[in-house]
Short mmCIF file of C-alpha atoms and ligand atoms in Angstrom, two decimals:
data_model
loop_
_atom_site.label_atom_id
_atom_site.label_comp_id
_atom_site.label_asym_id
_atom_site.label_seq_id
_atom_site.Cartn_x
_atom_site.Cartn_y
_atom_site.Cartn_z
CA MET A 140 -0.45 0.07 0.01
CA ASN A 141 2.62 2.20 1.33
CA GLN A 142 3.81 2.21 -3.20
CA LEU A 143 0.81 2.66 -4.12
CA LEU A 144 0.60 6.26 -1.66
CA GLU A 145 4.03 7.15 -3.34
CA THR A 146 2.54 6.18 -6.88
CA SER A 147 -0.14 8.57 -6.61
CA ALA A 148 1.49 11.19 -4.33
CA ALA A 149 3.93 12.08 -7.12
CA TYR A 150 1.34 11.82 -9.53
CA LEU A 151 -0.69 14.59 -7.90
CA LYS A 152 2.20 16.55 -7.30
CA CYS A 153 2.80 16.83 -11.26
CA ALA A 154 -0.64 17.00 -12.42
CA HIS A 155 -1.93 20.83 -13.68
CA THR A 156 -5.15 19.83 -13.54
CA ILE A 157 -7.12 17.73 -11.24
CA VAL A 158 -10.74 16.46 -10.67
CA VAL A 159 -11.82 15.03 -7.48
CA PHE A 160 -15.05 12.63 -8.28
CA THR A 161 -17.00 12.32 -4.79
CA GLY A 162 -19.81 10.09 -3.54
CA ALA A 163 -20.95 9.58 -0.44
CA GLY A 164 -18.07 7.66 1.29
CA ALA A 165 -16.59 11.06 1.08
CA SER A 166 -19.78 12.53 3.49
CA SER A 167 -19.60 9.36 5.56
CA GLU A 168 -16.88 9.99 8.09
CA SER A 169 -19.07 13.12 8.79
CA GLY A 170 -21.91 11.15 10.16
CA ILE A 171 -23.79 11.21 6.82
CA ALA A 172 -25.33 7.84 5.78
CA THR A 173 -23.95 6.45 2.30
CA PHE A 174 -26.36 4.54 0.34
CA ARG A 175 -25.60 0.93 -0.30
CA ASP A 176 -23.86 0.00 2.61
CA ALA A 177 -24.89 -2.65 4.25
CA LEU A 178 -27.72 -2.78 7.31
CA THR A 179 -26.56 0.84 7.56
CA GLY A 180 -27.14 2.02 3.99
CA LEU A 181 -30.01 4.49 3.36
CA TRP A 182 -31.44 2.33 0.79
CA GLU A 183 -31.65 -0.22 3.14
CA ARG A 184 -33.10 1.40 5.61
CA PHE A 185 -35.37 3.21 3.34
CA ASP A 186 -37.40 2.61 0.17
CA ALA A 187 -35.38 4.43 -2.79
CA GLN A 188 -38.32 4.30 -4.80
CA ARG A 189 -41.30 5.46 -2.22
CA LEU A 190 -38.75 8.61 -1.93
CA ALA A 191 -36.82 9.86 -4.16
CA THR A 192 -38.68 9.66 -7.55
CA ALA A 193 -41.39 12.47 -8.94
CA GLN A 194 -43.96 10.12 -8.82
CA ALA A 195 -43.41 9.19 -5.04
CA PHE A 196 -43.86 13.09 -4.47
CA LYS A 197 -46.59 13.58 -5.92
CA ALA A 198 -48.47 10.70 -3.97
CA ASP A 199 -47.51 12.07 -0.77
CA PRO A 200 -45.48 15.02 -0.82
CA SER A 201 -45.55 15.84 2.64
CA LEU A 202 -43.48 12.01 3.51
CA VAL A 203 -40.62 13.02 0.64
CA TRP A 204 -40.30 16.90 1.76
CA GLY A 205 -40.14 15.80 5.68
CA TRP A 206 -37.44 13.01 4.04
CA TYR A 207 -35.17 15.22 2.28
CA GLU A 208 -35.64 18.40 5.17
CA TRP A 209 -34.53 15.96 7.46
CA ARG A 210 -31.65 14.86 5.28
CA ARG A 211 -30.84 18.63 4.79
CA ALA A 212 -31.35 19.17 8.84
CA GLN A 213 -28.75 16.29 9.13
CA ALA A 214 -26.64 17.13 7.01
CA GLN A 215 -26.49 21.08 8.18
CA SER A 216 -25.61 19.76 11.73
CA VAL A 217 -22.44 17.71 10.98
CA LEU A 218 -19.02 19.28 9.80
CA PRO A 219 -16.73 18.61 6.69
CA ASN A 220 -13.98 15.82 7.55
CA PRO A 221 -10.57 16.05 7.56
CA GLY A 222 -11.27 14.50 3.48
CA HIS A 223 -13.02 18.23 2.67
CA ALA A 224 -10.22 19.19 4.28
CA ALA A 225 -7.72 17.65 2.49
CA VAL A 226 -9.64 18.52 -1.09
CA ALA A 227 -9.86 22.29 -0.59
CA GLN A 228 -6.30 22.28 0.47
CA LEU A 229 -5.60 20.79 -2.70
CA GLY A 230 -7.71 22.78 -4.41
CA ARG A 231 -5.00 25.53 -3.44
CA LEU A 232 -1.99 23.57 -4.01
CA VAL A 233 -2.85 22.86 -7.88
CA SER A 234 -3.54 24.97 -10.62
CA LYS A 235 -6.67 23.73 -11.41
CA ILE A 236 -9.56 21.80 -9.74
CA THR A 237 -12.62 20.60 -10.45
CA ILE A 238 -15.07 19.10 -8.03
CA VAL A 239 -17.63 16.25 -9.44
CA THR A 240 -20.08 15.58 -6.40
CA GLN A 241 -22.99 13.23 -6.89
CA ASN A 242 -23.50 13.97 -3.14
CA VAL A 243 -26.51 16.17 -2.34
CA ASP A 244 -25.08 18.05 0.78
CA SER A 245 -22.64 21.73 0.88
CA LEU A 246 -19.88 19.80 2.66
CA HIS A 247 -17.74 20.76 -0.22
CA GLU A 248 -17.87 24.06 -0.01
CA ARG A 249 -18.22 25.03 3.93
CA ALA A 250 -14.97 23.28 3.84
CA SER A 251 -13.95 26.18 1.36
CA SER A 252 -13.51 24.27 -1.46
CA GLU A 253 -14.95 26.58 -5.16
CA ASN A 254 -16.35 25.15 -8.43
CA VAL A 255 -18.13 22.27 -7.00
CA LEU A 256 -20.51 20.45 -9.60
CA HIS A 257 -23.32 18.95 -8.35
CA LEU A 258 -24.27 15.99 -10.34
CA HIS A 259 -27.17 14.79 -8.52
CA GLY A 260 -28.35 18.50 -7.05
CA SER A 261 -28.15 19.78 -4.05
CA LEU A 262 -30.27 20.19 -0.78
CA SER A 263 -29.71 23.72 -0.55
CA SER A 264 -31.66 24.39 -3.77
CA PRO A 265 -35.46 23.38 -3.93
CA ARG A 266 -37.45 24.73 -6.67
CA CYS A 267 -41.11 24.44 -7.21
CA PHE A 268 -42.38 21.67 -8.67
CA GLU A 269 -44.44 22.91 -11.25
CA CYS A 270 -42.41 25.72 -12.45
CA ALA A 271 -39.07 25.09 -11.24
CA ILE A 272 -38.35 28.58 -10.30
CA PRO A 273 -35.81 28.15 -7.62
CA MET A 274 -37.36 28.24 -3.43
CA ASP A 275 -35.91 29.71 -0.39
CA VAL A 276 -34.64 26.81 1.82
CA PRO A 277 -36.84 27.08 5.05
CA ASP A 278 -35.54 27.45 8.33
CA VAL A 279 -34.70 23.66 10.46
CA ASP A 280 -34.24 25.28 13.40
CA GLY A 281 -37.57 24.84 13.56
CA TYR A 282 -37.42 21.71 13.06
CA ASN A 283 -37.48 18.56 15.45
CA LEU A 284 -37.28 15.94 12.77
CA GLY A 285 -37.36 12.26 12.47
CA TYR A 286 -37.75 10.05 9.44
CA GLY A 287 -41.19 10.22 8.60
CA SER A 288 -41.93 13.98 9.65
CA ARG A 289 -44.25 14.98 7.46
CA ILE A 290 -43.86 18.56 6.26
CA GLU A 291 -46.17 19.99 4.37
CA PRO A 292 -43.44 21.57 1.19
CA PRO A 293 -43.80 25.50 1.39
CA VAL A 294 -45.92 26.89 -1.78
CA CYS A 295 -44.47 28.26 -5.12
CA PRO A 296 -45.62 32.17 -4.53
CA GLU A 297 -45.27 31.96 -8.61
CA CYS A 298 -48.04 29.56 -9.47
CA GLY A 299 -49.04 28.01 -6.20
CA GLY A 300 -47.11 24.49 -7.21
CA LEU A 301 -45.55 22.48 -4.64
CA CYS A 302 -41.77 23.33 -3.47
CA ARG A 303 -39.03 19.63 -3.89
CA PRO A 304 -35.98 18.90 -3.08
CA GLY A 305 -33.52 20.48 -5.14
CA VAL A 306 -31.85 16.69 -6.44
CA VAL A 307 -32.36 14.49 -9.02
CA TRP A 308 -34.27 11.97 -8.01
CA PHE A 309 -34.58 8.30 -9.83
CA GLY A 310 -35.41 8.37 -13.46
CA GLU A 311 -34.89 11.94 -13.80
CA SER A 312 -31.64 13.62 -16.07
CA LEU A 313 -29.24 14.89 -14.84
CA PRO A 314 -28.78 18.80 -14.97
CA LEU A 315 -27.04 19.25 -18.65
CA ASP A 316 -25.55 22.20 -18.33
CA VAL A 317 -23.13 20.73 -14.82
CA TRP A 318 -23.10 17.53 -16.57
CA GLU A 319 -21.50 19.03 -20.08
CA ALA A 320 -18.85 20.74 -17.03
CA ALA A 321 -18.31 18.08 -15.92
CA VAL A 322 -17.04 15.83 -18.90
CA ALA A 323 -15.42 18.85 -20.08
CA ALA A 324 -13.61 18.58 -16.80
CA VAL A 325 -12.42 15.15 -16.72
CA ALA A 326 -11.70 15.03 -20.51
CA GLU A 327 -8.83 17.23 -19.69
CA CYS A 328 -7.92 16.25 -15.79
CA ASP A 329 -4.10 14.92 -15.86
CA VAL A 330 -5.14 12.72 -12.24
CA LEU A 331 -8.68 12.18 -11.28
CA LEU A 332 -9.13 11.03 -7.85
CA SER A 333 -12.32 8.69 -7.26
CA ILE A 334 -13.41 8.97 -3.43
CA GLY A 335 -16.14 7.50 -1.86
CA THR A 336 -18.13 5.81 -4.44
CA SER A 337 -19.86 2.47 -5.37
CA GLY A 338 -19.52 3.27 -8.94
CA ALA A 339 -23.32 2.10 -9.11
CA VAL A 340 -25.31 4.79 -10.94
CA TYR A 341 -24.65 6.03 -14.26
CA PRO A 342 -23.58 8.41 -16.51
CA ALA A 343 -22.24 9.67 -12.88
CA ALA A 344 -20.39 6.20 -12.73
CA ALA A 345 -18.59 6.28 -16.17
CA LEU A 346 -16.30 9.50 -15.22
CA PRO A 347 -13.28 7.82 -14.12
CA LYS A 348 -13.38 5.45 -16.95
CA GLN A 349 -13.80 8.46 -18.97
CA ALA A 350 -10.81 10.20 -17.52
CA LEU A 351 -8.68 6.89 -18.31
CA SER A 352 -9.88 6.97 -21.98
CA SER A 353 -8.02 10.46 -22.43
CA GLY A 354 -4.99 9.70 -20.63
CA ALA A 355 -5.73 10.70 -17.20
CA VAL A 356 -4.45 8.28 -14.37
CA VAL A 357 -7.33 7.57 -12.14
CA ILE A 358 -7.12 7.08 -8.09
CA HIS A 359 -9.57 5.16 -5.79
CA ILE A 360 -10.08 6.23 -2.29
CA ASN A 361 -11.99 3.79 -0.94
CA PRO A 362 -12.71 1.58 1.97
CA ASP A 363 -13.37 -1.41 -0.56
CA ARG A 364 -10.93 -2.01 -3.37
CA VAL A 365 -11.59 -1.07 -6.65
CA ALA A 366 -11.00 -3.17 -9.70
CA VAL A 367 -8.58 -1.49 -11.46
CA SER A 368 -8.15 -2.65 -15.37
CA SER A 369 -4.80 -0.49 -16.60
CA GLU A 370 -1.66 0.36 -14.97
CA ASN A 371 -3.31 4.82 -15.43
CA GLU A 372 -5.21 3.05 -12.39
CA ILE A 373 -4.56 3.25 -9.04
CA SER A 374 -7.03 1.19 -5.76
CA LEU A 375 -5.84 2.90 -2.43
CA VAL A 376 -7.80 1.21 0.19
CA GLY A 377 -9.00 3.21 3.22
CA LYS A 378 -11.08 6.15 4.56
CA GLY A 379 -10.70 9.46 2.27
CA GLY A 380 -10.11 11.25 5.45
CA VAL A 381 -7.44 8.94 6.58
CA ILE A 382 -5.70 8.57 2.63
CA LEU A 383 -6.26 12.22 1.32
CA PRO A 384 -4.05 14.12 4.20
CA GLN A 385 -1.64 11.10 3.81
CA LEU A 386 -1.69 11.87 -0.09
CA LEU A 387 -1.18 15.27 -0.30
CA ALA A 388 1.64 15.34 3.15
CA ARG A 389 4.01 13.13 0.40
CA ALA A 390 2.89 14.97 -2.67
CA PHE A 391 3.23 18.48 -1.20
CA ASN A 392 5.35 18.40 1.55
N1 APR B 45 -14.36 6.70 3.06
C1 APR B 45 -13.97 6.45 0.99
N2 APR B 45 -15.08 5.89 1.27
C2 APR B 45 -16.17 5.40 1.63
C3 APR B 45 -15.98 5.61 3.13
C4 APR B 45 -15.28 6.52 3.68
N3 APR B 45 -14.70 6.52 4.82
N4 APR B 45 -17.31 4.69 4.22
C5 APR B 45 -17.59 3.82 2.99
N5 APR B 45 -17.13 4.47 1.59
C6 APR B 45 -17.65 4.68 0.29
C7 APR B 45 -18.39 2.55 0.07
O1 APR B 45 -16.95 1.49 0.91
C8 APR B 45 -18.91 2.89 -0.74
O2 APR B 45 -18.20 2.28 -2.14
O3 APR B 45 -18.27 4.89 -0.19
C9 APR B 45 -19.22 4.16 -1.37
C10 APR B 45 -20.43 4.64 -0.82
O4 APR B 45 -21.16 3.66 -2.13
P1 APR B 45 -22.99 4.56 -2.15
O5 APR B 45 -23.79 4.37 -0.46
O6 APR B 45 -23.18 3.61 -3.34
O7 APR B 45 -22.82 6.01 -2.72
P2 APR B 45 -22.77 6.79 -4.14
O8 APR B 45 -21.41 5.71 -4.89
O9 APR B 45 -22.16 8.14 -4.23
O10 APR B 45 -24.14 6.54 -5.17
C11 APR B 45 -24.03 7.21 -6.02
O11 APR B 45 -26.98 6.41 -6.01
O12 APR B 45 -28.73 6.69 -4.85
C12 APR B 45 -27.78 7.51 -5.47
O13 APR B 45 -28.06 9.50 -5.45
C13 APR B 45 -27.45 8.55 -5.14
O14 APR B 45 -25.60 10.17 -5.66
C14 APR B 45 -26.21 8.76 -5.01
C15 APR B 45 -25.68 7.60 -6.14
#
């Protein structure tokens, strides 16, 4: 493992343009549940089809809105972890960095990362379900939330429609402008760091392979070993909040 860490650090040190691609695992050390981890993942405990689709929202708006407000309140109650801090530090050390995240929390921004692309939307950007105008996020301080807390979604001041979470639900397309910016960043990067993703959900999961085919080095950071298919692909086994600080220390100190 040490040799792989040294090799990865050498690639990072020489890189001019980096993409950091993150999934739920990057936020797990902050205390936010991932999706597919056995027993603890959100989809192990809650029914994705009953909560994370437009049909579910139409069928029971207050259940779906309440669940996402519970997730938003939870995300606001935790802090960025050392992995988020290392990514922000990396942004201050290299010429160009783009954060492409599947996560809907704002922990990269709260760790002072800039240029964050949210492929699957954000809990902080709700909009009207009918006319799609952006709507204000309610103040969560007034919430006493648990799973199953039904909350009536706010009503759109423009059209009277209901406020929906600003996330990409199953069956919905990714925001085109965000996707195109991510693909462009991946096409030109020297190194793509893939941190804390199971690679289960497309098209996001295709980005590391797109980076490899554009000649970049891809470094996976995950407690589960990631199968690698080329000499330009490395799997660092461990937690992002542990490995990233080690990687930066070797590359830049
Ligand atoms: N550091 C790094 N990786 C970790 C850590 C950690 N501390 N803890 C867990 N992981 C890894 C797990 O091993 C797993 O491979 O993070 C990954 C989390 O995988 P998922 O729960 O599937 O999350 P993600 O890959 O982000 O899911 C993609 O699926 O449900 C949709 O929209 C949702 O954006 C999400 C998408």
